[in-house]
mmCIF file of C-alpha atoms in Angstrom:
data_model
loop_
_atom_site.group_PDB
_atom_site.id
_atom_site.type_symbol
_atom_site.label_atom_id
_atom_site.label_comp_id
_atom_site.label_asym_id
_atom_site.label_seq_id
_atom_site.Cartn_x
_atom_site.Cartn_y
_atom_site.Cartn_z
ATOM 1 C CA UNK A 795 -125.908 3.718 -38.020
ATOM 2 C CA UNK A 796 -127.437 6.955 -36.683
ATOM 3 C CA UNK A 797 -130.518 6.620 -34.239
ATOM 4 C CA UNK A 798 -132.936 9.123 -34.551
ATOM 5 C CA UNK A 799 -135.350 10.160 -32.087
ATOM 6 C CA UNK A 800 -138.712 12.081 -33.393
ATOM 7 C CA UNK A 801 -140.561 14.525 -30.976
ATOM 8 C CA UNK A 802 -143.953 15.208 -32.612
ATOM 9 C CA UNK A 803 -147.371 15.008 -31.196
ATOM 10 C CA UNK A 804 -148.841 14.328 -34.993
ATOM 11 C CA UNK A 805 -148.469 10.483 -35.188
ATOM 12 C CA UNK A 806 -148.841 10.502 -39.075
ATOM 13 C CA UNK A 807 -145.507 13.037 -39.249
ATOM 14 C CA UNK A 808 -143.574 9.686 -38.430
ATOM 15 C CA UNK A 809 -144.490 7.931 -41.594
ATOM 16 C CA UNK A 810 -143.114 11.185 -43.401
ATOM 17 C CA UNK A 811 -139.913 11.248 -41.526
ATOM 18 C CA UNK A 812 -139.407 7.515 -41.892
ATOM 19 C CA UNK A 813 -139.511 8.126 -45.425
ATOM 20 C CA UNK A 814 -137.204 10.981 -45.583
ATOM 21 C CA UNK A 815 -134.715 8.822 -43.033
ATOM 22 C CA UNK A 816 -134.928 5.817 -45.318
ATOM 23 C CA UNK A 817 -133.429 7.914 -48.452
ATOM 24 C CA UNK A 818 -130.130 7.943 -46.786
ATOM 25 C CA UNK A 819 -130.298 3.924 -46.482
ATOM 26 C CA UNK A 820 -128.338 2.776 -43.564
ATOM 27 C CA UNK A 821 -126.987 6.381 -42.063
ATOM 28 C CA UNK A 822 -130.171 7.232 -40.327
ATOM 29 C CA UNK A 823 -132.955 5.138 -38.456
ATOM 30 C CA UNK A 824 -136.236 6.303 -36.750
ATOM 31 C CA UNK A 825 -135.385 4.444 -33.238
ATOM 32 C CA UNK A 826 -138.117 6.478 -31.290
ATOM 33 C CA UNK A 827 -141.236 8.602 -31.272
ATOM 34 C CA UNK A 828 -142.247 10.382 -28.758
ATOM 35 C CA UNK A 829 -145.154 12.699 -28.289
ATOM 36 C CA UNK A 830 -144.392 14.919 -25.427
ATOM 37 C CA UNK A 831 -141.519 16.575 -23.912
ATOM 38 C CA UNK A 832 -141.701 14.314 -20.804
ATOM 39 C CA UNK A 833 -141.901 11.231 -22.986
ATOM 40 C CA UNK A 834 -138.580 12.434 -25.027
ATOM 41 C CA UNK A 835 -136.456 13.073 -22.084
ATOM 42 C CA UNK A 836 -137.610 9.814 -20.649
ATOM 43 C CA UNK A 837 -136.361 8.337 -23.969
ATOM 44 C CA UNK A 838 -133.089 10.267 -23.934
ATOM 45 C CA UNK A 839 -132.351 9.032 -20.633
ATOM 46 C CA UNK A 840 -132.923 5.471 -21.417
ATOM 47 C CA UNK A 841 -130.596 5.031 -24.633
ATOM 48 C CA UNK A 842 -128.454 7.137 -26.532
ATOM 49 C CA UNK A 843 -129.607 8.912 -29.942
ATOM 50 C CA UNK A 844 -127.447 10.450 -32.114
ATOM 51 C CA UNK A 845 -130.103 12.952 -33.362
ATOM 52 C CA UNK A 846 -133.395 14.581 -32.222
ATOM 53 C CA UNK A 847 -135.935 15.951 -34.353
ATOM 54 C CA UNK A 848 -138.300 18.465 -33.067
ATOM 55 C CA UNK A 849 -141.433 19.307 -34.211
ATOM 56 C CA UNK A 850 -142.598 22.947 -33.858
ATOM 57 C CA UNK A 851 -145.674 22.910 -35.763
ATOM 58 C CA UNK A 852 -147.808 22.209 -32.529
ATOM 59 C CA UNK A 853 -146.154 24.775 -30.227
ATOM 60 C CA UNK A 854 -142.965 26.577 -30.753
ATOM 61 C CA UNK A 855 -142.714 27.602 -27.096
ATOM 62 C CA UNK A 856 -142.772 23.871 -25.811
ATOM 63 C CA UNK A 857 -140.269 22.809 -28.627
ATOM 64 C CA UNK A 858 -137.899 25.473 -27.466
ATOM 65 C CA UNK A 859 -138.684 24.399 -23.940
ATOM 66 C CA UNK A 860 -137.520 21.010 -24.725
ATOM 67 C CA UNK A 861 -134.230 22.029 -26.323
ATOM 68 C CA UNK A 862 -133.647 23.740 -23.185
ATOM 69 C CA UNK A 863 -134.214 20.495 -21.180
ATOM 70 C CA UNK A 864 -132.092 18.637 -23.067
ATOM 71 C CA UNK A 865 -129.109 20.864 -23.461
ATOM 72 C CA UNK A 866 -129.099 21.176 -19.507
ATOM 73 C CA UNK A 867 -128.123 17.333 -19.967
ATOM 74 C CA UNK A 868 -126.832 16.376 -23.308
ATOM 75 C CA UNK A 869 -125.045 17.863 -26.341
ATOM 76 C CA UNK A 870 -127.005 15.739 -28.889
ATOM 77 C CA UNK A 871 -127.719 17.473 -32.132
ATOM 78 C CA UNK A 872 -131.033 18.941 -32.469
ATOM 79 C CA UNK A 873 -132.762 20.037 -35.646
ATOM 80 C CA UNK A 874 -136.114 21.512 -35.829
ATOM 81 C CA UNK A 875 -138.796 21.139 -37.984
ATOM 82 C CA UNK A 876 -141.733 23.095 -39.283
ATOM 83 C CA UNK A 877 -142.953 26.514 -37.683
ATOM 84 C CA UNK A 878 -142.609 29.858 -38.707
ATOM 85 C CA UNK A 879 -139.704 31.410 -40.360
ATOM 86 C CA UNK A 880 -139.235 34.112 -37.905
ATOM 87 C CA UNK A 881 -135.840 35.768 -37.124
ATOM 88 C CA UNK A 882 -136.498 35.941 -33.093
ATOM 89 C CA UNK A 883 -137.672 32.164 -33.132
ATOM 90 C CA UNK A 884 -134.458 31.388 -34.778
ATOM 91 C CA UNK A 885 -132.338 33.566 -32.377
ATOM 92 C CA UNK A 886 -133.697 31.651 -29.404
ATOM 93 C CA UNK A 887 -132.939 28.039 -31.510
ATOM 94 C CA UNK A 888 -129.388 29.507 -31.688
ATOM 95 C CA UNK A 889 -129.517 30.236 -27.797
ATOM 96 C CA UNK A 890 -130.124 26.220 -27.352
ATOM 97 C CA UNK A 891 -127.312 25.228 -29.531
ATOM 98 C CA UNK A 892 -129.931 24.058 -32.332
ATOM 99 C CA UNK A 893 -127.985 22.289 -35.195
ATOM 100 C CA UNK A 894 -130.632 23.562 -38.100
ATOM 101 C CA UNK A 895 -133.761 25.086 -38.108
ATOM 102 C CA UNK A 896 -136.354 24.182 -41.103
ATOM 103 C CA UNK A 897 -139.236 26.000 -41.137
ATOM 104 C CA UNK A 898 -142.416 25.539 -42.952
ATOM 105 C CA UNK A 899 -142.543 24.354 -45.965
ATOM 106 C CA UNK A 900 -140.090 22.234 -45.088
ATOM 107 C CA UNK A 901 -138.866 20.418 -48.266
ATOM 108 C CA UNK A 902 -137.118 16.797 -48.753
ATOM 109 C CA UNK A 903 -134.126 18.565 -50.624
ATOM 110 C CA UNK A 904 -133.474 20.659 -47.453
ATOM 111 C CA UNK A 905 -134.286 17.808 -45.231
ATOM 112 C CA UNK A 906 -131.709 15.824 -46.947
ATOM 113 C CA UNK A 907 -129.180 18.590 -47.209
ATOM 114 C CA UNK A 908 -129.798 19.207 -43.137
ATOM 115 C CA UNK A 909 -128.950 15.555 -42.450
ATOM 116 C CA UNK A 910 -125.562 15.508 -44.197
ATOM 117 C CA UNK A 911 -124.735 18.822 -42.293
ATOM 118 C CA UNK A 912 -125.396 17.139 -39.082
ATOM 119 C CA UNK A 913 -124.037 13.631 -40.268
ATOM 120 C CA UNK A 914 -120.502 15.724 -41.255
ATOM 121 C CA UNK A 915 -120.474 17.722 -38.086
ATOM 122 C CA UNK A 916 -121.009 14.574 -35.925
ATOM 123 C CA UNK A 917 -118.269 12.730 -38.129
ATOM 124 C CA UNK A 918 -115.798 15.465 -37.547
ATOM 125 C CA UNK A 919 -116.623 15.724 -33.501
ATOM 126 C CA UNK A 920 -118.459 12.215 -32.794
ATOM 127 C CA UNK A 921 -121.133 12.714 -30.054
ATOM 128 C CA UNK A 922 -121.544 9.978 -27.306
ATOM 129 C CA UNK A 923 -123.776 9.580 -24.127
ATOM 130 C CA UNK A 924 -124.737 12.182 -21.931
ATOM 131 C CA UNK A 925 -122.691 15.090 -22.004
ATOM 132 C CA UNK A 926 -123.187 17.930 -19.567
ATOM 133 C CA UNK A 927 -123.367 21.682 -21.831
ATOM 134 C CA UNK A 928 -120.606 23.831 -19.414
ATOM 135 C CA UNK A 929 -121.786 26.857 -21.191
ATOM 136 C CA UNK A 930 -125.682 27.090 -21.001
ATOM 137 C CA UNK A 931 -125.829 30.183 -19.292
ATOM 138 C CA UNK A 932 -125.957 33.678 -21.495
ATOM 139 C CA UNK A 933 -126.708 34.143 -24.721
ATOM 140 C CA UNK A 934 -123.323 35.506 -25.351
ATOM 141 C CA UNK A 935 -121.742 32.163 -24.443
ATOM 142 C CA UNK A 936 -124.387 29.903 -26.112
ATOM 143 C CA UNK A 937 -123.833 31.995 -29.528
ATOM 144 C CA UNK A 938 -120.606 31.192 -29.405
ATOM 145 C CA UNK A 939 -120.261 27.705 -28.535
ATOM 146 C CA UNK A 940 -123.225 26.721 -30.943
ATOM 147 C CA UNK A 941 -122.339 23.317 -32.800
ATOM 148 C CA UNK A 942 -122.371 24.771 -36.460
ATOM 149 C CA UNK A 943 -120.653 28.082 -35.243
ATOM 150 C CA UNK A 944 -117.788 27.400 -37.855
ATOM 151 C CA UNK A 945 -120.260 27.871 -40.541
ATOM 152 C CA UNK A 946 -120.186 31.604 -40.294
ATOM 153 C CA UNK A 947 -116.007 31.670 -40.753
ATOM 154 C CA UNK A 948 -116.528 29.314 -43.749
ATOM 155 C CA UNK A 949 -118.764 31.563 -45.163
ATOM 156 C CA UNK A 950 -116.683 34.631 -44.653
ATOM 157 C CA UNK A 951 -113.512 32.656 -46.094
ATOM 158 C CA UNK A 952 -115.520 31.801 -49.241
ATOM 159 C CA UNK A 953 -116.469 35.361 -49.434
ATOM 160 C CA UNK A 954 -112.454 36.000 -49.169
ATOM 161 C CA UNK A 955 -111.819 33.705 -52.237
ATOM 162 C CA UNK A 956 -114.750 34.485 -54.612
ATOM 163 C CA UNK A 957 -115.141 38.026 -53.982
ATOM 164 C CA UNK A 958 -114.529 38.390 -57.869
ATOM 165 C CA UNK A 959 -117.657 36.520 -58.393
ATOM 166 C CA UNK A 960 -121.082 36.968 -58.215
ATOM 167 C CA UNK A 961 -121.777 35.642 -54.704
ATOM 168 C CA UNK A 962 -125.354 35.161 -53.102
ATOM 169 C CA UNK A 963 -125.861 33.779 -49.844
ATOM 170 C CA UNK A 964 -128.267 31.194 -51.297
ATOM 171 C CA UNK A 965 -125.483 29.608 -53.329
ATOM 172 C CA UNK A 966 -123.227 29.683 -50.290
ATOM 173 C CA UNK A 967 -126.066 27.809 -48.671
ATOM 174 C CA UNK A 968 -126.485 25.152 -51.148
ATOM 175 C CA UNK A 969 -122.602 25.031 -51.241
ATOM 176 C CA UNK A 970 -122.274 24.254 -47.671
ATOM 177 C CA UNK A 971 -125.837 22.324 -47.469
ATOM 178 C CA UNK A 972 -126.960 24.805 -45.220
ATOM 179 C CA UNK A 973 -130.899 26.231 -44.750
ATOM 180 C CA UNK A 974 -130.632 29.539 -46.470
ATOM 181 C CA UNK A 975 -133.241 31.429 -44.044
ATOM 182 C CA UNK A 976 -131.238 30.055 -41.265
ATOM 183 C CA UNK A 977 -127.986 30.960 -42.446
ATOM 184 C CA UNK A 978 -128.971 34.365 -43.278
ATOM 185 C CA UNK A 979 -130.380 34.819 -39.450
ATOM 186 C CA UNK A 980 -127.513 33.531 -37.852
ATOM 187 C CA UNK A 981 -124.983 35.496 -40.050
ATOM 188 C CA UNK A 982 -126.975 38.933 -38.796
ATOM 189 C CA UNK A 983 -127.182 37.527 -35.374
ATOM 190 C CA UNK A 984 -123.320 36.676 -35.162
ATOM 191 C CA UNK A 985 -121.831 39.660 -37.435
ATOM 192 C CA UNK A 986 -124.371 42.098 -36.393
ATOM 193 C CA UNK A 987 -125.015 42.664 -39.875
ATOM 194 C CA UNK A 988 -126.703 41.367 -42.679
ATOM 195 C CA UNK A 989 -124.852 39.053 -45.353
ATOM 196 C CA UNK A 990 -125.802 41.514 -47.892
ATOM 197 C CA UNK A 991 -124.125 44.741 -45.864
ATOM 198 C CA UNK A 992 -121.235 42.208 -44.943
ATOM 199 C CA UNK A 993 -120.222 41.532 -48.510
ATOM 200 C CA UNK A 994 -120.205 45.162 -49.786
ATOM 201 C CA UNK A 995 -118.072 46.025 -46.916
ATOM 202 C CA UNK A 996 -115.550 43.331 -47.940
ATOM 203 C CA UNK A 997 -115.812 44.552 -51.493
ATOM 204 C CA UNK A 998 -115.496 48.289 -50.736
ATOM 205 C CA UNK A 999 -112.595 47.583 -48.533
ATOM 206 C CA UNK A 1000 -110.648 45.941 -50.992
ATOM 207 C CA UNK A 1001 -111.535 48.222 -53.767
ATOM 208 C CA UNK A 1002 -109.861 51.043 -51.555
ATOM 209 C CA UNK A 1003 -107.150 48.944 -50.748
ATOM 210 C CA UNK A 1004 -105.946 47.923 -54.517
ATOM 211 C CA UNK A 1005 -106.712 51.995 -55.102
ATOM 212 C CA UNK A 1006 -104.060 52.728 -52.262
ATOM 213 C CA UNK A 1007 -101.561 49.915 -52.751
ATOM 214 C CA UNK A 1008 -101.571 49.095 -56.710
ATOM 215 C CA UNK A 1009 -101.557 50.985 -60.092
ATOM 216 C CA UNK A 1010 -104.693 48.913 -61.479
ATOM 217 C CA UNK A 1011 -107.372 50.744 -63.482
ATOM 218 C CA UNK A 1012 -110.755 51.445 -62.149
ATOM 219 C CA UNK A 1013 -112.118 49.138 -64.251
ATOM 220 C CA UNK A 1014 -109.897 46.257 -63.528
ATOM 221 C CA UNK A 1015 -110.441 46.813 -59.281
ATOM 222 C CA UNK A 1016 -114.035 46.856 -60.277
ATOM 223 C CA UNK A 1017 -113.793 43.334 -61.804
ATOM 224 C CA UNK A 1018 -111.498 42.274 -59.098
ATOM 225 C CA UNK A 1019 -114.448 42.816 -56.488
ATOM 226 C CA UNK A 1020 -116.830 41.455 -58.598
ATOM 227 C CA UNK A 1021 -118.631 44.426 -60.517
ATOM 228 C CA UNK A 1022 -119.172 43.815 -64.291
ATOM 229 C CA UNK A 1023 -121.392 47.061 -64.663
ATOM 230 C CA UNK A 1024 -118.867 49.991 -63.959
ATOM 231 C CA UNK A 1025 -121.675 52.689 -63.428
ATOM 232 C CA UNK A 1026 -122.834 50.270 -60.363
ATOM 233 C CA UNK A 1027 -119.255 50.021 -58.777
ATOM 234 C CA UNK A 1028 -118.844 54.127 -59.122
ATOM 235 C CA UNK A 1029 -122.306 54.255 -57.628
ATOM 236 C CA UNK A 1030 -121.792 51.856 -54.774
ATOM 237 C CA UNK A 1031 -118.169 53.210 -53.978
ATOM 238 C CA UNK A 1032 -119.211 56.702 -53.754
ATOM 239 C CA UNK A 1033 -122.168 55.788 -51.478
ATOM 240 C CA UNK A 1034 -119.773 53.779 -49.052
ATOM 241 C CA UNK A 1035 -116.819 56.593 -49.176
ATOM 242 C CA UNK A 1036 -118.758 59.670 -50.226
ATOM 243 C CA UNK A 1037 -116.289 60.515 -53.097
ATOM 244 C CA UNK A 1038 -115.761 58.595 -56.375
ATOM 245 C CA UNK A 1039 -113.278 55.971 -57.003
ATOM 246 C CA UNK A 1040 -111.054 58.178 -59.313
ATOM 247 C CA UNK A 1041 -111.310 61.035 -56.691
ATOM 248 C CA UNK A 1042 -110.225 58.680 -53.656
ATOM 249 C CA UNK A 1043 -107.040 57.728 -55.555
ATOM 250 C CA UNK A 1044 -106.232 61.343 -56.388
ATOM 251 C CA UNK A 1045 -106.670 62.598 -52.988
ATOM 252 C CA UNK A 1046 -104.051 59.752 -51.685
ATOM 253 C CA UNK A 1047 -101.659 60.568 -54.119
ATOM 254 C CA UNK A 1048 -102.162 64.525 -53.046
ATOM 255 C CA UNK A 1049 -101.679 63.886 -49.394
ATOM 256 C CA UNK A 1050 -98.922 61.097 -50.029
#
């Protein structure tokens, strides 16, 4: 049984959260409800909770400040609920090692997927008690130590394995039970490029490798890196390298 602390000044929100948690039967239970940050910190000090849900609807700034206060004392998983779907807000959430951020509108499906992700992370690395957070210093340290840091590695590994298929970040977010908007923002923060830019880079680099090291036909290479439309592959390859795929290979033969 995972004990949940809800931080939300709106007491009516408690019933909605309780219904969502009840869908998970014995996995999650709403143990406490705090209306303000001071009350939440007092409850966290008095007893252990395995998950903290913080509403961002009333004040995003206060919600982030509470994340900071919690992270000074504890590694307990945090999920932010509501608020704007804004890149800067997600970036600040990364700093405080927030496990997930569900901007409005929050659907029951997104909420359920987020809980499953948190549960899986807790099962892999169980949280117990009030453990200090040694990395609560710079943004770089916080970003590298974020509890869900492994998700980006998983996304990149998936891309490598499925490069020949039609890949979208939305599909990947469903596979790994991660919020689509948050995953896209997190990917850009960590990789310094969007997911689409990364996907194009991986496809073009593999195409270059195959042109350099195999006798595969260009159309076979295009299929191997996920392109069924040859015209689209030719266009993307030329934009990326500055030359056509055929010329790229011929240049290698001439210079060999």
